[in-house]
PDB file of C-alpha atoms and ligand atoms in Angstrom:
ATOM      1  CA  MET A   1      -1.404  17.119  11.775  1.00 85.00           C
ATOM      2  CA  LYS A   2       0.756  14.468  10.258  1.00 91.00           C
ATOM      3  CA  LYS A   3      -2.064  12.259   8.641  1.00 95.00           C
ATOM      4  CA  PHE A   4      -1.091   8.660   8.182  1.00 98.00           C
ATOM      5  CA  ILE A   5      -2.514   5.733   6.336  1.00 98.00           C
ATOM      6  CA  ILE A   6      -2.120   2.482   8.483  1.00 98.00           C
ATOM      7  CA  ALA A   7      -3.057  -0.352   5.142  1.00 98.00           C
ATOM      8  CA  GLY A   8      -2.821  -3.955   6.096  1.00 98.00           C
ATOM      9  CA  ASN A   9      -2.075  -6.666   3.697  1.00 98.00           C
ATOM     10  CA  TRP A  10      -3.430  -9.934   4.232  1.00 98.00           C
ATOM     11  CA  LYS A  11      -2.192 -11.697   1.432  1.00 98.00           C
ATOM     12  CA  MET A  12      -3.281 -14.728   0.675  1.00 98.00           C
ATOM     13  CA  ASN A  13      -3.936 -15.484   4.774  1.00 98.00           C
ATOM     14  CA  THR A  14      -6.697 -16.064   7.070  1.00 98.00           C
ATOM     15  CA  SER A  15     -10.034 -18.621   7.501  1.00 98.00           C
ATOM     16  CA  LEU A  16     -13.089 -16.601   6.690  1.00 98.00           C
ATOM     17  CA  LYS A  17     -14.084 -17.069  10.873  1.00 98.00           C
ATOM     18  CA  GLU A  18     -10.399 -15.462  11.137  1.00 98.00           C
ATOM     19  CA  ALA A  19     -10.693 -12.536   8.728  1.00 98.00           C
ATOM     20  CA  SER A  20     -14.076 -12.368  10.303  1.00 98.00           C
ATOM     21  CA  ASN A  21     -12.710 -11.569  14.525  1.00 98.00           C
ATOM     22  CA  ILE A  22     -10.417  -8.980  13.116  1.00 98.00           C
ATOM     23  CA  ALA A  23     -12.587  -6.504  11.325  1.00 97.00           C
ATOM     24  CA  ASN A  24     -14.662  -7.740  14.267  1.00 96.00           C
ATOM     25  CA  THR A  25     -12.067  -6.167  16.257  1.00 96.00           C
ATOM     26  CA  LEU A  26     -11.444  -3.254  14.384  1.00 96.00           C
ATOM     27  CA  ASN A  27     -15.152  -2.515  14.731  1.00 94.00           C
ATOM     28  CA  GLU A  28     -14.523  -1.712  18.486  1.00 91.00           C
ATOM     29  CA  LEU A  29     -12.100   0.966  17.638  1.00 88.00           C
ATOM     30  CA  ASP A  30     -13.060   4.519  19.124  1.00 73.00           C
ATOM     31  CA  ASN A  31     -13.817   5.506  15.586  1.00 68.00           C
ATOM     32  CA  THR A  32     -14.948   9.193  16.059  1.00 70.00           C
ATOM     33  CA  GLN A  33     -11.815   9.704  17.574  1.00 78.00           C
ATOM     34  CA  LEU A  34      -9.828   8.804  14.651  1.00 89.00           C
ATOM     35  CA  SER A  35      -7.745  10.896  12.559  1.00 92.00           C
ATOM     36  CA  ASN A  36      -5.883   8.833  10.028  1.00 96.00           C
ATOM     37  CA  GLU A  37      -7.123   5.771   7.535  1.00 96.00           C
ATOM     38  CA  ILE A  38      -8.104   2.605   8.192  1.00 97.00           C
ATOM     39  CA  ILE A  39      -7.195   0.231   5.137  1.00 98.00           C
ATOM     40  CA  ILE A  40      -7.570  -3.670   4.790  1.00 98.00           C
ATOM     41  CA  CYS A  41      -7.414  -5.321   2.355  1.00 98.00           C
ATOM     42  CA  PRO A  42      -8.168  -9.190   2.493  1.00 98.00           C
ATOM     43  CA  PRO A  43      -8.126 -12.201   0.050  1.00 98.00           C
ATOM     44  CA  PHE A  44     -10.576 -11.886  -2.831  1.00 98.00           C
ATOM     45  CA  LEU A  45     -13.397 -14.389  -1.212  1.00 98.00           C
ATOM     46  CA  TRP A  46     -13.738 -12.300   1.587  1.00 98.00           C
ATOM     47  CA  LEU A  47     -13.978  -8.700   0.425  1.00 98.00           C
ATOM     48  CA  GLU A  48     -17.777  -9.126   0.397  1.00 98.00           C
ATOM     49  CA  PRO A  49     -17.947 -10.366   4.052  1.00 98.00           C
ATOM     50  CA  ILE A  50     -15.522  -8.360   5.986  1.00 98.00           C
ATOM     51  CA  LYS A  51     -17.183  -5.357   3.854  1.00 98.00           C
ATOM     52  CA  LYS A  52     -20.545  -5.858   5.398  1.00 97.00           C
ATOM     53  CA  ILE A  53     -18.800  -6.810   9.132  1.00 97.00           C
ATOM     54  CA  ILE A  54     -17.293  -3.540   9.114  1.00 96.00           C
ATOM     55  CA  SER A  55     -19.240  -0.904  10.248  1.00 93.00           C
ATOM     56  CA  SER A  56     -16.525   2.680  10.562  1.00 89.00           C
ATOM     57  CA  GLU A  57     -16.345   4.484   8.319  1.00 89.00           C
ATOM     58  CA  LYS A  58     -12.594   4.988   8.935  1.00 91.00           C
ATOM     59  CA  ILE A  59     -11.657   1.453   7.863  1.00 95.00           C
ATOM     60  CA  HIS A  60     -11.977   1.223   4.274  1.00 97.00           C
ATOM     61  CA  ILE A  61     -11.259  -2.536   2.553  1.00 98.00           C
ATOM     62  CA  GLY A  62      -8.509  -3.084  -0.213  1.00 98.00           C
ATOM     63  CA  SER A  63      -7.548  -5.494  -2.595  1.00 98.00           C
ATOM     64  CA  GLN A  64      -4.150  -7.229  -2.855  1.00 98.00           C
ATOM     65  CA  ASN A  65      -4.370  -6.724  -6.777  1.00 98.00           C
ATOM     66  CA  CYS A  66      -6.879  -6.070  -9.813  1.00 98.00           C
ATOM     67  CA  TYR A  67      -6.757  -6.436 -13.767  1.00 98.00           C
ATOM     68  CA  TYR A  68      -6.838  -3.627 -15.657  1.00 98.00           C
ATOM     69  CA  GLN A  69      -8.937  -5.082 -18.687  1.00 98.00           C
ATOM     70  CA  PRO A  70     -12.882  -3.980 -17.978  1.00 97.00           C
ATOM     71  CA  ASN A  71     -14.000  -7.956 -18.284  1.00 97.00           C
ATOM     72  CA  GLY A  72     -13.954 -10.999 -20.890  1.00 98.00           C
ATOM     73  CA  ALA A  73     -11.822 -14.247 -21.423  1.00 98.00           C
ATOM     74  CA  TYR A  74      -9.512 -13.348 -18.794  1.00 98.00           C
ATOM     75  CA  THR A  75      -9.945 -16.857 -16.390  1.00 98.00           C
ATOM     76  CA  GLY A  76      -8.937 -15.986 -13.028  1.00 97.00           C
ATOM     77  CA  GLU A  77      -8.955 -12.314 -12.884  1.00 98.00           C
ATOM     78  CA  ILE A  78     -11.193 -10.029 -11.016  1.00 98.00           C
ATOM     79  CA  SER A  79     -12.102  -6.376 -12.800  1.00 98.00           C
ATOM     80  CA  ILE A  80     -11.677  -2.899 -11.506  1.00 98.00           C
ATOM     81  CA  SER A  81     -15.693  -2.564 -12.521  1.00 98.00           C
ATOM     82  CA  MET A  82     -15.970  -5.702  -9.510  1.00 98.00           C
ATOM     83  CA  LEU A  83     -13.884  -4.076  -7.562  1.00 98.00           C
ATOM     84  CA  GLU A  84     -16.374  -0.888  -7.602  1.00 98.00           C
ATOM     85  CA  GLU A  85     -19.525  -3.389  -6.769  1.00 98.00           C
ATOM     86  CA  LEU A  86     -18.637  -3.939  -4.264  1.00 97.00           C
ATOM     87  CA  GLY A  87     -17.533  -0.976  -2.759  1.00 97.00           C
ATOM     88  CA  ILE A  88     -13.477  -1.639  -2.645  1.00 98.00           C
ATOM     89  CA  GLU A  89     -12.102   1.604  -2.488  1.00 98.00           C
ATOM     90  CA  TYR A  90      -8.849   0.717  -2.875  1.00 98.00           C
ATOM     91  CA  SER A  91      -5.960  -2.157  -4.909  1.00 99.00           C
ATOM     92  CA  ILE A  92      -2.803  -2.707  -3.958  1.00 99.00           C
ATOM     93  CA  ILE A  93      -1.100  -2.778  -7.803  1.00 98.00           C
ATOM     94  CA  GLY A  94       2.776  -3.555  -8.211  1.00 98.00           C
ATOM     95  CA  HIS A  95       3.269  -6.234  -5.115  1.00 98.00           C
ATOM     96  CA  SER A  96       6.823  -6.947  -5.053  1.00 98.00           C
ATOM     97  CA  GLU A  97       4.793 -11.378  -4.367  1.00 98.00           C
ATOM     98  CA  ARG A  98       3.064 -10.062  -7.696  1.00 98.00           C
ATOM     99  CA  ARG A  99       6.494  -9.213  -9.519  1.00 98.00           C
ATOM    100  CA  GLN A 100       8.282 -11.910  -8.017  1.00 97.00           C
ATOM    101  CA  LEU A 101       5.961 -14.696  -7.995  1.00 98.00           C
ATOM    102  CA  PHE A 102       2.939 -14.358 -10.700  1.00 98.00           C
ATOM    103  CA  TYR A 103       6.511 -12.498 -13.791  1.00 98.00           C
ATOM    104  CA  GLU A 104       3.379  -9.064 -12.944  1.00 98.00           C
ATOM    105  CA  ASP A 105       5.766  -6.393 -15.208  1.00 98.00           C
ATOM    106  CA  ASP A 106       6.071  -2.555 -14.541  1.00 98.00           C
ATOM    107  CA  GLU A 107       4.207  -2.043 -18.688  1.00 98.00           C
ATOM    108  CA  LEU A 108       1.334  -4.302 -16.588  1.00 98.00           C
ATOM    109  CA  ILE A 109       1.130  -2.785 -13.955  1.00 98.00           C
ATOM    110  CA  ASN A 110       1.266   0.560 -15.412  1.00 98.00           C
ATOM    111  CA  LYS A 111      -1.847  -0.620 -17.427  1.00 98.00           C
ATOM    112  CA  LYS A 112      -3.623  -1.558 -14.221  1.00 98.00           C
ATOM    113  CA  LEU A 113      -3.049   2.176 -12.695  1.00 98.00           C
ATOM    114  CA  GLN A 114      -4.449   3.812 -16.331  1.00 98.00           C
ATOM    115  CA  ALA A 115      -7.259   1.554 -15.536  1.00 98.00           C
ATOM    116  CA  LEU A 116      -7.914   1.960 -11.669  1.00 98.00           C
ATOM    117  CA  LEU A 117      -7.260   5.400 -12.413  1.00 98.00           C
ATOM    118  CA  LYS A 118     -10.660   5.818 -14.287  1.00 98.00           C
ATOM    119  CA  SER A 119     -12.650   3.772 -11.846  1.00 98.00           C
ATOM    120  CA  LYS A 120     -13.812   4.844  -8.024  1.00 98.00           C
ATOM    121  CA  VAL A 121     -10.811   2.583  -6.341  1.00 98.00           C
ATOM    122  CA  LYS A 122      -7.618   4.467  -5.995  1.00 98.00           C
ATOM    123  CA  PRO A 123      -3.816   2.827  -6.549  1.00 98.00           C
ATOM    124  CA  ILE A 124      -1.435   2.047  -3.374  1.00 98.00           C
ATOM    125  CA  LEU A 125       1.776   1.637  -6.392  1.00 98.00           C
ATOM    126  CA  CYS A 126       4.362  -1.035  -4.560  1.00 98.00           C
ATOM    127  CA  ILE A 127       7.330  -0.693  -5.684  1.00 98.00           C
ATOM    128  CA  GLY A 128      10.754  -1.005  -4.333  1.00 98.00           C
ATOM    129  CA  GLU A 129      14.796  -2.682  -4.525  1.00 98.00           C
ATOM    130  CA  THR A 130      15.921  -6.500  -4.017  1.00 98.00           C
ATOM    131  CA  LEU A 131      19.242  -7.183  -1.155  1.00 98.00           C
ATOM    132  CA  GLU A 132      21.143  -7.604  -4.636  1.00 98.00           C
ATOM    133  CA  GLU A 133      20.133  -3.736  -5.952  1.00 98.00           C
ATOM    134  CA  ARG A 134      20.754  -1.668  -2.110  1.00 98.00           C
ATOM    135  CA  GLN A 135      24.219  -4.360  -2.438  1.00 98.00           C
ATOM    136  CA  GLN A 136      24.978  -2.988  -5.919  1.00 98.00           C
ATOM    137  CA  ASN A 137      23.639   0.781  -4.389  1.00 98.00           C
ATOM    138  CA  LYS A 138      20.634   0.505  -7.062  1.00 98.00           C
ATOM    139  CA  THR A 139      18.330   1.216  -4.947  1.00 98.00           C
ATOM    140  CA  PHE A 140      18.052   4.495  -6.939  1.00 98.00           C
ATOM    141  CA  GLU A 141      18.223   3.480 -10.197  1.00 98.00           C
ATOM    142  CA  ILE A 142      15.419   0.619  -9.691  1.00 98.00           C
ATOM    143  CA  VAL A 143      12.738   3.458  -7.906  1.00 98.00           C
ATOM    144  CA  THR A 144      13.030   5.961 -10.158  1.00 97.00           C
ATOM    145  CA  THR A 145      12.910   3.157 -13.412  1.00 98.00           C
ATOM    146  CA  GLN A 146       9.602   1.603 -11.879  1.00 98.00           C
ATOM    147  CA  ILE A 147       8.337   4.651 -10.821  1.00 97.00           C
ATOM    148  CA  LYS A 148       8.982   6.085 -14.289  1.00 96.00           C
ATOM    149  CA  LYS A 149       7.432   2.891 -15.878  1.00 97.00           C
ATOM    150  CA  ALA A 150       4.414   2.922 -13.538  1.00 97.00           C
ATOM    151  CA  PHE A 151       3.111   6.994 -14.145  1.00 96.00           C
ATOM    152  CA  ALA A 152       3.908   6.459 -17.916  1.00 96.00           C
ATOM    153  CA  ASN A 153       0.798   8.549 -19.474  1.00 94.00           C
ATOM    154  CA  ILE A 154      -0.393   9.469 -15.796  1.00 94.00           C
ATOM    155  CA  ASN A 155      -1.604  12.567 -15.101  1.00 92.00           C
ATOM    156  CA  ILE A 156      -0.466  15.358 -12.698  1.00 92.00           C
ATOM    157  CA  SER A 157      -5.014  16.044 -12.433  1.00 92.00           C
ATOM    158  CA  ASP A 158      -4.416  11.818 -10.840  1.00 94.00           C
ATOM    159  CA  LEU A 159      -1.629  12.308  -8.302  1.00 93.00           C
ATOM    160  CA  ASP A 160      -3.674  12.898  -5.756  1.00 92.00           C
ATOM    161  CA  LYS A 161      -5.128   9.850  -5.093  1.00 96.00           C
ATOM    162  CA  ILE A 162      -2.268   7.652  -5.697  1.00 97.00           C
ATOM    163  CA  THR A 163      -0.498   5.884  -2.789  1.00 98.00           C
ATOM    164  CA  ILE A 164       3.019   4.787  -3.007  1.00 98.00           C
ATOM    165  CA  ALA A 165       4.655   2.164  -1.221  1.00 98.00           C
ATOM    166  CA  TYR A 166       8.206   1.550  -0.969  1.00 98.00           C
ATOM    167  CA  GLU A 167       8.883  -1.496  -0.307  1.00 98.00           C
ATOM    168  CA  PRO A 168      12.961  -3.368  -0.115  1.00 98.00           C
ATOM    169  CA  ILE A 169      11.858  -6.616  -1.150  1.00 98.00           C
ATOM    170  CA  TRP A 170      14.412  -7.722   1.764  1.00 98.00           C
ATOM    171  CA  ALA A 171      12.945  -6.482   4.021  1.00 98.00           C
ATOM    172  CA  ILE A 172       9.476  -8.113   3.235  1.00 98.00           C
ATOM    173  CA  GLY A 173       8.286 -10.636   5.647  1.00 96.00           C
ATOM    174  CA  THR A 174      12.013 -11.227   6.892  1.00 97.00           C
ATOM    175  CA  GLY A 175      11.444  -9.363  10.135  1.00 96.00           C
ATOM    176  CA  VAL A 176      14.311  -7.179   9.144  1.00 96.00           C
ATOM    177  CA  SER A 177      13.081  -3.603   8.446  1.00 97.00           C
ATOM    178  CA  ALA A 178      14.568  -1.221   7.032  1.00 98.00           C
ATOM    179  CA  THR A 179      16.101   1.458   9.654  1.00 98.00           C
ATOM    180  CA  LYS A 180      14.103   4.865   9.860  1.00 98.00           C
ATOM    181  CA  GLU A 181      17.126   6.522   8.522  1.00 98.00           C
ATOM    182  CA  GLN A 182      16.856   4.182   5.282  1.00 98.00           C
ATOM    183  CA  ALA A 183      13.353   4.532   4.596  1.00 98.00           C
ATOM    184  CA  GLN A 184      13.220   8.505   5.091  1.00 98.00           C
ATOM    185  CA  GLU A 185      16.348   8.363   2.136  1.00 98.00           C
ATOM    186  CA  VAL A 186      14.683   6.833  -0.189  1.00 98.00           C
ATOM    187  CA  HIS A 187      10.851   8.156   0.528  1.00 98.00           C
ATOM    188  CA  LEU A 188      11.875  11.816   0.436  1.00 97.00           C
ATOM    189  CA  PHE A 189      14.023  10.571  -2.881  1.00 98.00           C
ATOM    190  CA  ILE A 190      10.744   9.075  -4.622  1.00 97.00           C
ATOM    191  CA  ARG A 191       8.934  12.541  -3.364  1.00 96.00           C
ATOM    192  CA  ASN A 192      11.375  15.036  -4.933  1.00 96.00           C
ATOM    193  CA  PHE A 193      11.892  13.137  -8.041  1.00 96.00           C
ATOM    194  CA  LEU A 194       7.879  12.277  -8.361  1.00 95.00           C
ATOM    195  CA  ASN A 195       8.658  16.157  -7.401  1.00 93.00           C
ATOM    196  CA  GLN A 196      10.605  16.516 -10.564  1.00 92.00           C
ATOM    197  CA  PHE A 197       8.936  15.003 -12.924  1.00 88.00           C
ATOM    198  CA  TYR A 198       5.036  16.278 -12.043  1.00 88.00           C
ATOM    199  CA  ASN A 199       6.380  20.356 -11.848  1.00 84.00           C
ATOM    200  CA  SER A 200       5.753  20.716  -7.827  1.00 83.00           C
ATOM    201  CA  SER A 201       2.674  19.093  -8.195  1.00 84.00           C
ATOM    202  CA  ALA A 202       3.283  15.629  -5.889  1.00 86.00           C
ATOM    203  CA  GLN A 203       4.023  16.506  -2.144  1.00 87.00           C
ATOM    204  CA  ASN A 204       0.873  15.943  -0.912  1.00 90.00           C
ATOM    205  CA  ILE A 205       0.389  12.541  -2.402  1.00 95.00           C
ATOM    206  CA  LYS A 206       1.366   9.498   0.741  1.00 97.00           C
ATOM    207  CA  ILE A 207       4.294   7.643   0.204  1.00 98.00           C
ATOM    208  CA  LEU A 208       3.806   4.517   3.170  1.00 98.00           C
ATOM    209  CA  TYR A 209       6.710   2.189   4.125  1.00 98.00           C
ATOM    210  CA  GLY A 210       6.205  -1.600   3.737  1.00 98.00           C
ATOM    211  CA  GLY A 211       8.729  -4.024   5.366  1.00 98.00           C
ATOM    212  CA  SER A 212       8.479  -6.405   8.317  1.00 98.00           C
ATOM    213  CA  LEU A 213       6.754  -2.816  10.047  1.00 98.00           C
ATOM    214  CA  ASN A 214       5.595  -4.342  13.404  1.00 98.00           C
ATOM    215  CA  ASP A 215       4.428  -2.491  16.399  1.00 98.00           C
ATOM    216  CA  LYS A 216       8.290  -2.388  17.893  1.00 98.00           C
ATOM    217  CA  ASN A 217       9.561  -0.187  14.994  1.00 98.00           C
ATOM    218  CA  ALA A 218       6.195   1.953  14.045  1.00 98.00           C
ATOM    219  CA  GLU A 219       7.133   4.332  15.985  1.00 98.00           C
ATOM    220  CA  GLU A 220      10.114   5.085  15.387  1.00 98.00           C
ATOM    221  CA  LEU A 221       9.393   4.689  11.173  1.00 98.00           C
ATOM    222  CA  LEU A 222       6.412   7.351  11.333  1.00 98.00           C
ATOM    223  CA  ASN A 223       8.057  10.040  12.877  1.00 98.00           C
ATOM    224  CA  MET A 224      10.400  10.345  10.160  1.00 98.00           C
ATOM    225  CA  PRO A 225       9.021  13.552   8.100  1.00 97.00           C
ATOM    226  CA  ASP A 226       8.427  11.186   4.194  1.00 97.00           C
ATOM    227  CA  ILE A 227       6.841   8.673   6.009  1.00 98.00           C
ATOM    228  CA  ASP A 228       3.103   8.402   6.137  1.00 98.00           C
ATOM    229  CA  GLY A 229       2.526   5.398   6.693  1.00 98.00           C
ATOM    230  CA  GLY A 230       2.053   1.564   6.719  1.00 98.00           C
ATOM    231  CA  LEU A 231       1.977  -1.067   4.326  1.00 98.00           C
ATOM    232  CA  ILE A 232       1.127  -3.513   7.163  1.00 98.00           C
ATOM    233  CA  GLY A 233       1.972  -7.588   6.257  1.00 98.00           C
ATOM    234  CA  GLY A 234       2.632 -10.222   9.111  1.00 98.00           C
ATOM    235  CA  ALA A 235       1.770  -7.471  11.857  1.00 98.00           C
ATOM    236  CA  SER A 236      -1.387  -6.610  10.673  1.00 98.00           C
ATOM    237  CA  LEU A 237      -2.598 -10.451  10.649  1.00 98.00           C
ATOM    238  CA  LYS A 238      -1.950 -10.412  14.442  1.00 98.00           C
ATOM    239  CA  ILE A 239      -4.866  -7.565  15.810  1.00 98.00           C
ATOM    240  CA  ASP A 240      -2.972  -6.994  18.536  1.00 97.00           C
ATOM    241  CA  SER A 241       0.095  -5.429  17.050  1.00 98.00           C
ATOM    242  CA  PHE A 242      -2.359  -4.403  14.635  1.00 98.00           C
ATOM    243  CA  ILE A 243      -3.315  -1.894  16.483  1.00 97.00           C
ATOM    244  CA  LYS A 244      -0.972  -1.200  18.311  1.00 97.00           C
ATOM    245  CA  ILE A 245       0.178   0.520  15.255  1.00 98.00           C
ATOM    246  CA  ILE A 246      -3.208   2.330  14.595  1.00 97.00           C
ATOM    247  CA  GLN A 247      -2.542   3.853  17.989  1.00 96.00           C
ATOM    248  CA  ILE A 248       0.866   5.155  16.959  1.00 97.00           C
ATOM    249  CA  ALA A 249      -0.380   7.090  14.643  1.00 97.00           C
ATOM    250  CA  GLU A 250      -2.894   8.328  16.120  1.00 96.00           C
ATOM    251  CA  ASN A 251       0.086   9.507  19.083  1.00 96.00           C
ATOM    252  CA  ILE A 252       1.564  10.881  16.622  1.00 97.00           C
ATOM    253  CA  SER A 253      -0.884  13.257  14.282  1.00 96.00           C
ATOM    254  CA  LEU A 254      -2.595  14.195  18.036  1.00 91.00           C
ATOM    255  CA  GLY A 255       1.313  14.956  18.455  1.00 87.00           C
TER     256      GLY A 255
HETATM  257  C1  PEP B   1       3.999  -6.488   2.558  1.00 84.92           C
HETATM  258  O1  PEP B   1       3.015  -7.374   2.574  1.00 84.92           O
HETATM  259  O2  PEP B   1       3.386  -5.595   1.879  1.00 84.92           O
HETATM  260  C2  PEP B   1       4.730  -6.450   3.614  1.00 84.92           C
HETATM  261  C3  PEP B   1       4.833  -5.594   4.281  1.00 84.92           C
HETATM  262  O3  PEP B   1       5.007  -8.052   4.426  1.00 84.92           O
HETATM  263  P1  PEP B   1       5.325  -7.555   6.373  1.00 84.92           P
HETATM  264  O4  PEP B   1       4.995  -6.805   6.862  1.00 84.92           O
HETATM  265  O5  PEP B   1       5.281  -9.332   6.478  1.00 84.92           O
HETATM  266  O6  PEP B   1       7.012  -7.128   5.496  1.00 84.92           O
END
């Protein structure tokens, strides 16, 4: 049975009331029936109140970012131990908005990945190419470089804690998703590359697709053999759409 991860990245959206409404609606899902893992990533300030609302074991909470230092003079940053203290189970790192708008580079993302692997918070590492890079046929080269740099000094024994999200930047928030063939091609490439890099130990690594995934295209994307779930921005804020995507994943899992 294929097991999916369906993750929602709320970005800098929602009032506390809106966030609570989404969390309360997700609680109503019959969690004893859910075979897949659901993750929601609210803004930092809402992590604690949303964590308190969520009562289902199948719904996990993630942050959208973290800093790698344990504490100190890093104004405005949130440490991994702070996330651990709240019981936050996942953290997105390397999202293209962090890379592009906040100048995060592969070296910093590698430090975050290493720090997360020493903690109880599991990383969701985002990678992906720009439109220009795709048009120049550089997609494989870009994801290879991002993976090599992010995975520097990462042990084979930690691989099963890492989730990768392939998010072509040209598909994020644009309404233009990668086609199922385009996404599958890159997912397979990433899996093969990691297997080569880690001597065939990466076959179980989860690779999520992100980029305008919605309730209309979820079925065809999630049916591809190397797509293990989705990292969903806009559609995760529309509770009906998000629930439809969760149900589509369930139907595929149950065959
Ligand atoms: C994202 O923010 O990771 C994302 C994929 O956004 P959207 O689904 O809105 O394209």
